[in-house]
XYZ file of C-alpha atoms in Angstrom:
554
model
C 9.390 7.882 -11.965
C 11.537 10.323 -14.425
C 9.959 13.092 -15.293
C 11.017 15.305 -18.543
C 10.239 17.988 -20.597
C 11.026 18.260 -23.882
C 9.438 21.420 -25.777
C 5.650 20.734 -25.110
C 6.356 17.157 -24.202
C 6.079 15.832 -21.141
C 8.241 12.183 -20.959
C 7.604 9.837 -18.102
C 9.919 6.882 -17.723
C 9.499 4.174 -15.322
C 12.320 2.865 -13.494
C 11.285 -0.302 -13.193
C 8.517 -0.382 -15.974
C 10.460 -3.765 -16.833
C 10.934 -5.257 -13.726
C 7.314 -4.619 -12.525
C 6.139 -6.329 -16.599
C 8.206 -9.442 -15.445
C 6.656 -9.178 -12.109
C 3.223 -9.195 -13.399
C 3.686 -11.596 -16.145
C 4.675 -14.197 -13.997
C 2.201 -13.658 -11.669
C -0.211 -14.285 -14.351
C 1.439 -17.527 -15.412
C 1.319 -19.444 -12.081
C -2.005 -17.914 -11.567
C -2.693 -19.539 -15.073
C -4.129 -16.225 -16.146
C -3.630 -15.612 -19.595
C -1.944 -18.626 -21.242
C -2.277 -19.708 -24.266
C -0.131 -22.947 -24.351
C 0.962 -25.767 -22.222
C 4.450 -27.379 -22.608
C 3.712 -31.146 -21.573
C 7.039 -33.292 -20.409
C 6.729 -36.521 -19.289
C 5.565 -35.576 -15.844
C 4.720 -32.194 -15.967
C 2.432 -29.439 -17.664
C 4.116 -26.390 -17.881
C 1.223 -23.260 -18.511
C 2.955 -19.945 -20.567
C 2.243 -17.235 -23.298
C 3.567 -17.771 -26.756
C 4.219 -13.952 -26.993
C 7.132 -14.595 -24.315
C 8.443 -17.845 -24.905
C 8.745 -16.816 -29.044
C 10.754 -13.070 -27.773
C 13.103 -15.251 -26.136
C 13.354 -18.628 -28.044
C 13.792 -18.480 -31.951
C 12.898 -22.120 -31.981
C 9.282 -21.469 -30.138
C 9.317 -18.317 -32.507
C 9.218 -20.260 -35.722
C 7.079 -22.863 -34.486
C 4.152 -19.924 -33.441
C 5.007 -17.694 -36.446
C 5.186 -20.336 -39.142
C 2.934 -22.994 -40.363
C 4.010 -25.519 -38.038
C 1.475 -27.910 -36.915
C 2.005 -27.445 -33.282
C 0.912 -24.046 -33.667
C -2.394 -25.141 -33.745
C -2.697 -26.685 -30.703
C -2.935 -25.361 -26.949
C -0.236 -27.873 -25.685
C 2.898 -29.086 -26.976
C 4.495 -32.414 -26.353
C 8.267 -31.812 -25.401
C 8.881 -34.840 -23.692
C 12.612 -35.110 -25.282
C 13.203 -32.125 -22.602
C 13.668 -32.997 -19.392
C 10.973 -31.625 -16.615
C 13.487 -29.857 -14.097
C 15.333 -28.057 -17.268
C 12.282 -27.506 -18.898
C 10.799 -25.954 -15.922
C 14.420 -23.392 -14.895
C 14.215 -22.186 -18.736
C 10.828 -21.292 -18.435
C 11.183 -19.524 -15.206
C 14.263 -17.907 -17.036
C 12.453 -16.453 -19.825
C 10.077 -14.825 -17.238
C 12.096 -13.696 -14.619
C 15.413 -13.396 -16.326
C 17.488 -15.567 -13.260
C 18.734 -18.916 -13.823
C 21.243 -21.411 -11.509
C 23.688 -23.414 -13.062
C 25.708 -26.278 -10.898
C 27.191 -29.365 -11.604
C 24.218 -31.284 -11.093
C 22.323 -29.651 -13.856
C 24.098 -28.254 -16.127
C 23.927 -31.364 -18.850
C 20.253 -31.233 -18.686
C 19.990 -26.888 -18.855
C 22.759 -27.575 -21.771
C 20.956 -29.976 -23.735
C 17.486 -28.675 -23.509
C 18.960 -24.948 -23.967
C 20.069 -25.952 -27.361
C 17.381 -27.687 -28.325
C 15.297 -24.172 -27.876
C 18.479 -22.437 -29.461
C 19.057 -20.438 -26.624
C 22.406 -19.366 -28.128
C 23.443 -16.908 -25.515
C 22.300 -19.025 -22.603
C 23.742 -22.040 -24.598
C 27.334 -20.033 -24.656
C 27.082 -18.949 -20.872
C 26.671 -22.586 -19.858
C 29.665 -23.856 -22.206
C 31.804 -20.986 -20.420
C 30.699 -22.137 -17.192
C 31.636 -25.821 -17.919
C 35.357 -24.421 -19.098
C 35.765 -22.359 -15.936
C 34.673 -25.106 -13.716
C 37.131 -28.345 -14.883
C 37.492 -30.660 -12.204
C 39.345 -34.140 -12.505
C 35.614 -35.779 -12.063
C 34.159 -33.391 -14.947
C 36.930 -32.680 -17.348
C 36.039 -36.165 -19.581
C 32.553 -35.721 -19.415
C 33.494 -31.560 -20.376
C 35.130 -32.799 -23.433
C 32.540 -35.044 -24.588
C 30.316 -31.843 -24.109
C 32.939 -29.461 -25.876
C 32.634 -31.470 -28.709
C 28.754 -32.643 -28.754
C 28.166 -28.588 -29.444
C 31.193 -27.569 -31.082
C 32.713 -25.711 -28.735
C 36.455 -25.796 -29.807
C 37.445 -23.609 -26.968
C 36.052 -26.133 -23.952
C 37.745 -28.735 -25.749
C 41.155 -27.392 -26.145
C 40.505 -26.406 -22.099
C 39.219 -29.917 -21.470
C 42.738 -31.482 -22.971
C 44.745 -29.156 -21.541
C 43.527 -29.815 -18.277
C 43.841 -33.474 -19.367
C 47.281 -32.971 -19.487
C 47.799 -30.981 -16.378
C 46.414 -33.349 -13.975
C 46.573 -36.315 -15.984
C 48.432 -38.674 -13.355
C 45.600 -37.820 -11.034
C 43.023 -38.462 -13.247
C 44.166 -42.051 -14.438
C 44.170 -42.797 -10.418
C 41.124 -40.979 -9.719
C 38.471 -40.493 -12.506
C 36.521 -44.193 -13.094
C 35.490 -42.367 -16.903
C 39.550 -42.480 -17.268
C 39.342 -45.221 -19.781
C 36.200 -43.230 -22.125
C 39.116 -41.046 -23.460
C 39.411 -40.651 -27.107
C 41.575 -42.669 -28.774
C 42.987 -39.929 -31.137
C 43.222 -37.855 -27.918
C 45.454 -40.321 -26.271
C 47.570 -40.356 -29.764
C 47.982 -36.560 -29.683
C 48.793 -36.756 -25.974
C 51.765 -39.551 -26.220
C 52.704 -38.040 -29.589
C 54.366 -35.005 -27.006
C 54.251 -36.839 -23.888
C 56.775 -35.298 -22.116
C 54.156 -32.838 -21.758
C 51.960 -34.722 -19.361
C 52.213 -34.083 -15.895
C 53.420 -36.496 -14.032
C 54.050 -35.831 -10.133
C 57.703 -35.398 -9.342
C 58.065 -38.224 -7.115
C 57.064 -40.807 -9.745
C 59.156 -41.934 -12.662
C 57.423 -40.747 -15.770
C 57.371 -43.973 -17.949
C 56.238 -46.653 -15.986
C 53.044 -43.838 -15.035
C 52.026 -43.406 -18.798
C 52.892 -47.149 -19.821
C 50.053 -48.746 -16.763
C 48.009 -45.728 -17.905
C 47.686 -46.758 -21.582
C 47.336 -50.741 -20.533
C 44.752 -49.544 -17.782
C 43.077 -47.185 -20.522
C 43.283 -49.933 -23.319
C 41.265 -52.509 -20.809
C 38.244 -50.670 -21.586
C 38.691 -49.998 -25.404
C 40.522 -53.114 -26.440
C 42.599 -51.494 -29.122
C 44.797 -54.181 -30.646
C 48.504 -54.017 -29.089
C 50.348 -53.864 -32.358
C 48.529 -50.637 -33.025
C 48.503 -49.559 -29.848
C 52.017 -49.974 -30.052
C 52.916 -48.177 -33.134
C 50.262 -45.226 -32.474
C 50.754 -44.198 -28.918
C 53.038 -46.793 -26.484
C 56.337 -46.620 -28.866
C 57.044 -42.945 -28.258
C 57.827 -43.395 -24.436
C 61.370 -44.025 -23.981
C 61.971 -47.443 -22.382
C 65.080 -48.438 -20.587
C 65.842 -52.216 -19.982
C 64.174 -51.705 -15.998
C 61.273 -50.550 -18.144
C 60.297 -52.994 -20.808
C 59.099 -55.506 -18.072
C 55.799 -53.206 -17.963
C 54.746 -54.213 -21.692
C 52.706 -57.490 -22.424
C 54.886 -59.999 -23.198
C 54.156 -59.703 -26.828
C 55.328 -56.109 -27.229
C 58.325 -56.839 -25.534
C 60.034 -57.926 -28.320
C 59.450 -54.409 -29.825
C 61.515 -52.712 -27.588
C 64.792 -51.222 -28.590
C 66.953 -53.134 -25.924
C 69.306 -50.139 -24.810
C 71.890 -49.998 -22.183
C 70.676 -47.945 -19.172
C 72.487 -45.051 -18.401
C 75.064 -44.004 -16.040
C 73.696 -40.336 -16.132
C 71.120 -39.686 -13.912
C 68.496 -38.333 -15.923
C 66.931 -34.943 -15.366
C 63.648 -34.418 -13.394
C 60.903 -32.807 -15.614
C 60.613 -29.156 -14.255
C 56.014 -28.783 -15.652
C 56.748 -25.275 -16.315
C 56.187 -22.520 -19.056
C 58.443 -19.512 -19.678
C 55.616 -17.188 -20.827
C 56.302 -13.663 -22.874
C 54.531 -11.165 -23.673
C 55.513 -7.666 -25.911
C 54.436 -4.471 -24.345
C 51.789 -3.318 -26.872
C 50.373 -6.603 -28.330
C 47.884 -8.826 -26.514
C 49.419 -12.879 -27.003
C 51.003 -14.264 -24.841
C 53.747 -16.356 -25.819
C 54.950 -19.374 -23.863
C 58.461 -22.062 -24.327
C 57.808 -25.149 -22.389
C 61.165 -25.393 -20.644
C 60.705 -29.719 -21.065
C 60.032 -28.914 -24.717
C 62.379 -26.166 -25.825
C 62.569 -27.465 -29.070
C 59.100 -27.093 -29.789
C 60.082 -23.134 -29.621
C 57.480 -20.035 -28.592
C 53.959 -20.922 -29.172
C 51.060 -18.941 -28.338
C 49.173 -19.844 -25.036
C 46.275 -17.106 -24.743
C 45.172 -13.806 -25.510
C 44.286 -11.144 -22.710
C 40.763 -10.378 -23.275
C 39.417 -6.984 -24.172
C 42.797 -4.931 -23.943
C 42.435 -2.573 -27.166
C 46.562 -1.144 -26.642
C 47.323 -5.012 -25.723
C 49.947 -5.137 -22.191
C 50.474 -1.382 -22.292
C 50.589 -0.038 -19.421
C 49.776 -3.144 -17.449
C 52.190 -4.820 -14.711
C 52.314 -8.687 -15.311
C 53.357 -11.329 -12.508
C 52.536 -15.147 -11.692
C 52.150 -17.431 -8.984
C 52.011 -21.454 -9.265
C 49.554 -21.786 -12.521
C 48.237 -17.983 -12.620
C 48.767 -15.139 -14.282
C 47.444 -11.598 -12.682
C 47.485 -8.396 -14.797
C 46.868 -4.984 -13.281
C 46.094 -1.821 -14.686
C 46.747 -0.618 -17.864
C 45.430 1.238 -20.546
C 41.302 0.323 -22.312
C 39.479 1.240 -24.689
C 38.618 4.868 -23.639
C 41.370 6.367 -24.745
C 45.449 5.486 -24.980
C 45.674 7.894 -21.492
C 42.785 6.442 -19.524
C 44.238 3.758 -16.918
C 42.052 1.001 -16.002
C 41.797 -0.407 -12.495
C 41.048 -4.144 -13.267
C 42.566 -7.119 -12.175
C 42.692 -10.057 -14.546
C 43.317 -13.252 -13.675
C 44.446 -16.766 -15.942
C 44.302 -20.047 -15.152
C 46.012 -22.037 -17.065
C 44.931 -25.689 -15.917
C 41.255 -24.681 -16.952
C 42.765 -22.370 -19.907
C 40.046 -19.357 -18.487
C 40.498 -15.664 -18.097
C 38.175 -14.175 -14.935
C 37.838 -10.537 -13.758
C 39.342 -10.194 -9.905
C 37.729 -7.122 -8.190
C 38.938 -4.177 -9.131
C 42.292 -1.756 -7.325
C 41.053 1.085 -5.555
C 42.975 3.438 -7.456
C 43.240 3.912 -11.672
C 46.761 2.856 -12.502
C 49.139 2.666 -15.533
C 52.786 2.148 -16.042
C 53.162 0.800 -12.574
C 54.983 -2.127 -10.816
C 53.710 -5.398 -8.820
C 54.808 -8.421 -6.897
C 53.110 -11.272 -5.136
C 54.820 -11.054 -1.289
C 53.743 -13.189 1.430
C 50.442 -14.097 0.349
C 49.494 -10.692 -0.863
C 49.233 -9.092 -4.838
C 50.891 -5.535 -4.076
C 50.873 -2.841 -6.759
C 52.371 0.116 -6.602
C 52.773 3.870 -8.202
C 51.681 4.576 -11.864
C 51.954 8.142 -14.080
C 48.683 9.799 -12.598
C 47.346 11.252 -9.174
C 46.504 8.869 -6.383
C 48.691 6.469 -7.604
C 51.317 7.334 -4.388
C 49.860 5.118 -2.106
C 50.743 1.654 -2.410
C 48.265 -0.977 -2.913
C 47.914 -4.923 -1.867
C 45.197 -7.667 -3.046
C 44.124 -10.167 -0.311
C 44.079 -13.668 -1.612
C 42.006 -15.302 1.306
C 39.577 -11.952 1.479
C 39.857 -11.106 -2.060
C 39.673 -7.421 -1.130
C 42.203 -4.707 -1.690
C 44.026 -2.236 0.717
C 45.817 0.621 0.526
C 49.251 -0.146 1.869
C 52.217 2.527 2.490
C 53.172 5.252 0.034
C 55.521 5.290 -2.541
C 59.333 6.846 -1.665
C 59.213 10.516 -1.760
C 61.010 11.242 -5.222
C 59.011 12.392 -8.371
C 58.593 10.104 -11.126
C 59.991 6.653 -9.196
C 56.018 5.688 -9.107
C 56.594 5.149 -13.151
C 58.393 2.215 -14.765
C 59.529 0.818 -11.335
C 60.216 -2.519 -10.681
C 58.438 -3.952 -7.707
C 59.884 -7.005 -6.282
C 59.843 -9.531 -3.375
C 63.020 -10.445 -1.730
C 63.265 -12.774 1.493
C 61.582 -10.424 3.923
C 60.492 -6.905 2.528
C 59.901 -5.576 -0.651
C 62.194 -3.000 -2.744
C 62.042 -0.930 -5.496
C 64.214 -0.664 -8.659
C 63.923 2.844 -10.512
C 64.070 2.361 -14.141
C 63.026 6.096 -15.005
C 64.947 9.660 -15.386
C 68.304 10.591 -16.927
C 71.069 8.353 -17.641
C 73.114 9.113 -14.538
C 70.422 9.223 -11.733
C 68.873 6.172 -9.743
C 67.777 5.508 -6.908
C 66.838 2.255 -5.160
C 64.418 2.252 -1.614
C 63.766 -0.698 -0.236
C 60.490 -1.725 2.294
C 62.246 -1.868 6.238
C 60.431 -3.391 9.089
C 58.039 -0.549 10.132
C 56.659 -0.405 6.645
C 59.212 2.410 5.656
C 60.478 2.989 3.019
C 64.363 3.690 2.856
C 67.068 4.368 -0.124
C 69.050 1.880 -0.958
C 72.525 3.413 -1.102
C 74.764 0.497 -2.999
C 75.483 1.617 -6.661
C 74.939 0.035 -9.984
C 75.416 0.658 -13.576
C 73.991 3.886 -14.514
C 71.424 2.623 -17.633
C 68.024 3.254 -19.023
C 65.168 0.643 -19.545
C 67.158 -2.588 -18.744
C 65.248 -5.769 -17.607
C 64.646 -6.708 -13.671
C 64.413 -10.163 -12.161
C 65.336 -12.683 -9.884
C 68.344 -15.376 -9.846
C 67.063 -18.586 -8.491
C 68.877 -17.982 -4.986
C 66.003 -15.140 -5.084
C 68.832 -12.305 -5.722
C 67.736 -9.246 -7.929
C 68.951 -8.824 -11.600
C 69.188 -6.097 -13.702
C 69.878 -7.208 -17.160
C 70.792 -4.892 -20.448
C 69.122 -1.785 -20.955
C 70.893 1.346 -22.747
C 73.099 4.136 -22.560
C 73.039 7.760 -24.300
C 76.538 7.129 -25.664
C 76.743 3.076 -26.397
C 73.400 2.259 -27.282
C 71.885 -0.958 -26.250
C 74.247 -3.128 -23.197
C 74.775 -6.393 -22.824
C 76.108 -5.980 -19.226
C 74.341 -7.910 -16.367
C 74.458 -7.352 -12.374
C 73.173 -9.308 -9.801
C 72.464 -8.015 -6.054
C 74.837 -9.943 -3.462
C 75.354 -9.742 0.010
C 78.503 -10.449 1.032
C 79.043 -11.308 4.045
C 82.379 -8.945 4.936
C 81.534 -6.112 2.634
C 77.796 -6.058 2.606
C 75.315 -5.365 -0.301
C 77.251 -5.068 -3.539
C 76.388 -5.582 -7.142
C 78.106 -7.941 -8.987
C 78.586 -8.975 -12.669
C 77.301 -12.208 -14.077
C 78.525 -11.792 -17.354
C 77.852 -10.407 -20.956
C 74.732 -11.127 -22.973
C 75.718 -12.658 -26.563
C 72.782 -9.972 -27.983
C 73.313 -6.383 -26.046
C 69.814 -5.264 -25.820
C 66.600 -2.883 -23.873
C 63.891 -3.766 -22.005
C 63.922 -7.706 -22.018
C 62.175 -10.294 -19.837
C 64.144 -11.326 -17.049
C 62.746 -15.044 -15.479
C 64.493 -17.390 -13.502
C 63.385 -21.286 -12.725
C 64.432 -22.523 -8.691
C 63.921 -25.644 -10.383
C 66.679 -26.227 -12.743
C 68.652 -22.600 -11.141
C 68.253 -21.027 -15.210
C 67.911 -17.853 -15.714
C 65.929 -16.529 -19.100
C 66.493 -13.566 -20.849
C 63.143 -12.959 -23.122
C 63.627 -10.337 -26.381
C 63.760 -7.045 -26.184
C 64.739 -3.718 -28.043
C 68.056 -5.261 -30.235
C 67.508 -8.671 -29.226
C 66.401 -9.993 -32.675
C 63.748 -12.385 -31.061
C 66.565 -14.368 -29.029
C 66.195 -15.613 -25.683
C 69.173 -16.312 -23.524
C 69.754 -18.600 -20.487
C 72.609 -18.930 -18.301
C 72.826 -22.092 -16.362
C 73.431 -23.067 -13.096
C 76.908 -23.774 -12.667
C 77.712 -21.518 -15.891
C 79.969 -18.532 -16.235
C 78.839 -18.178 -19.680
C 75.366 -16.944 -21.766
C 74.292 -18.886 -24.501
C 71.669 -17.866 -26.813
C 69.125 -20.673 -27.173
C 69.303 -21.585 -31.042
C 66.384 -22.414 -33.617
C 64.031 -20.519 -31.732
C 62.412 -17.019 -31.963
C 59.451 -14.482 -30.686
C 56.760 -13.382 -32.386
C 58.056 -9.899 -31.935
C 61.282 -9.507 -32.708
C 62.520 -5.820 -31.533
C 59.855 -5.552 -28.813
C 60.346 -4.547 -25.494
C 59.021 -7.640 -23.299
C 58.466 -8.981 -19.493
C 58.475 -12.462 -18.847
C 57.226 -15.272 -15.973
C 57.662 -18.503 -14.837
C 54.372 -20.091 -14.467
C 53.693 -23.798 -13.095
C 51.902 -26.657 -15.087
């Protein structure tokens, strides 16, 4: 109890004046005390008071406010509801808990909107995005659309897509698809995933026959709708029915070995704005795209460090709603196979303008512009708790607009703050110390920081009092006579601040995303190249922003 005084007032407020109401209130209703109407399903009677089931269901509401005809009866006859659903809502309304799992959430779903539970109704649609599985994501898109939920559909066909060579060997519903959805799939097919160690077209050509055995689509306009945009070789056309052999283009098979599909997005992102932007690398054509959003960030990725592993995305920090200079210590997590954002716990420590790396199975963030941020942090996958780690190298302002990386055994830091002519590199050593890094490099402010494919560090761009934005680039060797030594890899076409760096082990590419000068462009230098090229026809969303950039896995 909370006592006040006010004036001559005394005020008295109860703690737990609700729970104890609930408490009562459904005491009285398995006690039977006090109803005043029965819910009959087909096997069971369900006893309750109108006054609670109309506060929480606008469709009992009407029907006990208005002149319905049920309203004059003590029992209703719901039998379209199921008894188990029937039963959890009920108990929900009273006691405020209910349990979704896979093995009711059709029936809490369906009777939920039949009582136009809207918010319960919206918790169990989010639940079905979050919780695609190859058995469930068919079924989840039949669902998405049965209560027009665009946003569990689009997750549902993207996670279609992701794992759709598992689920034509898996998932018995496989052949229940949509027929416009398997037109929109082949109509970009190089889009579906397809394991590595299979050849692409003979997967998606037995998918479509296997698919088609169920739905019986003629083969003419099966042909012309979704099989003719595969690319057949001669080795290939054997696949088709004999009748849509003929179709086939008879080409010569090639000499050049063609390239392996790399199922990966280059994903962007502009400082201050909230999209993020993604190029599928086996679709550059198709140009940048949006992919997401991140939720509830007010001053959008400022502030916030940004870094990916396999098919997630995990943003740290930042700065919210309570004000431009209030860090935030939240962890936010994407999933791109089920298209979901999810809060991770949150850092011990408040952080903004900081670095982080994934390193041997650990998230590690580290520094930031305010107190406490000295001590390093690191995010236990397997746990899923965070630790406070070593502290940051003993030089003012390094903790701010650092680079944090992972190289082959330790971690090092990359200072990308101060005047023109001072910078100084520490790296991680074996007893978790930290120690400067005494090999040179181009004295600039704000370039970009990445990784070649080999896993060597790059420092790309950036700016200098006297010649503006650079176009230089350096790479971290180690030579084997002379040691550590940074080397150049050549001039960017665009000179320019602050880009994305990214690099892809798969096809040995590095990216160069935007940034301050950059005009939108993004430049790649390939494996084998000496040479950057700027990749043409294609352009950010923000065109003189400063950016970071990731690889992330389909």
């Amino acid at each position: 109890m909370i006592e006040t005084i006010k004036g001559d007032k005394l005020i008295l407020r109860c703690n737990h004046a609700s729970k104890d109401f609930l408490s009562h209130i459904t005491k009285y209703r398995i006690n039977g005390a006090f109803t005043d109407i029965t819910l009959e399903t087909q096997g069971e009677s369900i006893h309750a008071h109108k006054i609670i089931l109309s506060a929480c269901s606008p469709y009992f509401e009407k029907m006990f406010t208005q002149d319905f005809i049920e309203n004059k009866y003590s029992s209703i006859n719901l039998e379209m509801c199921s008894d188990e659903s029937l039963r959890a809502l009920v108990d929900y309304m009273y006691n405020g808990i209910l349990e979704v799992d896979q093995r009711n959430v059709e029936e809490l779903l369906k009777t939920g909107d039949f009582l136009l539970l809207e918010d319960t109704r919206a918790a169990i649609l989010r639940y079905l995005q979050q919780t695609l599985t190859n058995e469930n994501c068919i079924r989840s898109l039949f669902q998405g659309r049965l209560y027009c939920c665009n946003l569990l559909v689009s997750s549902a066909l993207r996670y279609l897509k992701c794992h759709y060579h598992s689920i034509y060997e898996e998932n018995t519903s496989f052949g229940k698809i949509p027929y416009e959805d398997m037109k929109n799939l082949f109509s970009h097919y190089s889009s579906i995933f397809i394991r590595g160690d299979s050849e692409p077209v003979p997967v998606l050509t037995q998918s479509v026959l296997k698919w088609n055995e169920f739905n019986n689509i003629p083969l003419d306009q099966l042909w012309l709708e979704v099989l003719q945009h595969l690319d057949y070789d001669r080795k290939y056309i054997s696949l088709l029915p004999l009748y849509l052999q003929s179709k086939v283009v008879d080409k010569p098979d090639s000499t050049a070995p063609k390239s392996k599909r790399l199922n990966q997005f280059l994903i962007a992102v502009a400082f201050d704005e909230k999209e993020i932007e993604y190029l599928d690398l086996d679709n550059i054509d198709d140009g940048w795209n949006i992919l997401t959003e991140i939720p509830s960030m007010r001053y959008g990725l400022c502030g916030a460090s940004l870094t990916t592993s396999g098919n997630k995305i995990y943003i740290t920090g930042g700065v919210g709603s309570g004000g431009i200079m209030k860090p935030l210590k939240r962890l936010l997590i994407y999933d791109l196979v089920c298209n979901t954002w999810s809060n991770g716990p949150d850092m011990i420590q408040a952080r903004r303008c900081h670095g982080s790396c994934i390193h041997k199975s650990y998230l590690y963030v580290f520094g930031g512009e305010d107190e406490g941020c000295e001590v390093m942090e690191k995010f236990d996958f397997e746990s899923g708790q965070w630790s406070y780690g070593t502290e940051t190298p003993p030089i003012g302002k390094i903790q701010s607009f650092s680079y944090l990386c992972s190289t082959e055994l330790s971690l090092m830091c990359l200072n990308n703050y101060g005047d023109y002519n001072h910078r100084e590199d520490w790296t991680l050593d074996y007893n978790n110390n930290w120690i400067r890094f005494e090999v040179e490099r181009l004295p600039r402010d704000h370039p970009g920081f990445g990784r070649d494919p080999r896993g060597y560090i790059l420092i790309i761009g950036g700016k200098q009092e006297s010649n503006g934005y650079l176009p230089m680039t350096e790479v971290l060797l180690n030579d084997e006579t002379y040691g550590n030594k940074w080397a150049s890899i050549g001039e960017l076409n665009k000179a320019r601040a602050s880009p994305g760096v990214s690099s892809s082990m798969k096809n040995g590419t590095i990216y160069v995303v935007g940034g301050k000068g950059s005009e939108g462009s993004t430049e790649i230098l390939e494996q084998g190249s000496e040479s950057w090229k700027i990749i043409s026809n294609i352009s950010l969303k923000y065109p003189e922003q400063e950016y970071v950039s990731a690889i992330l896995n389909r």
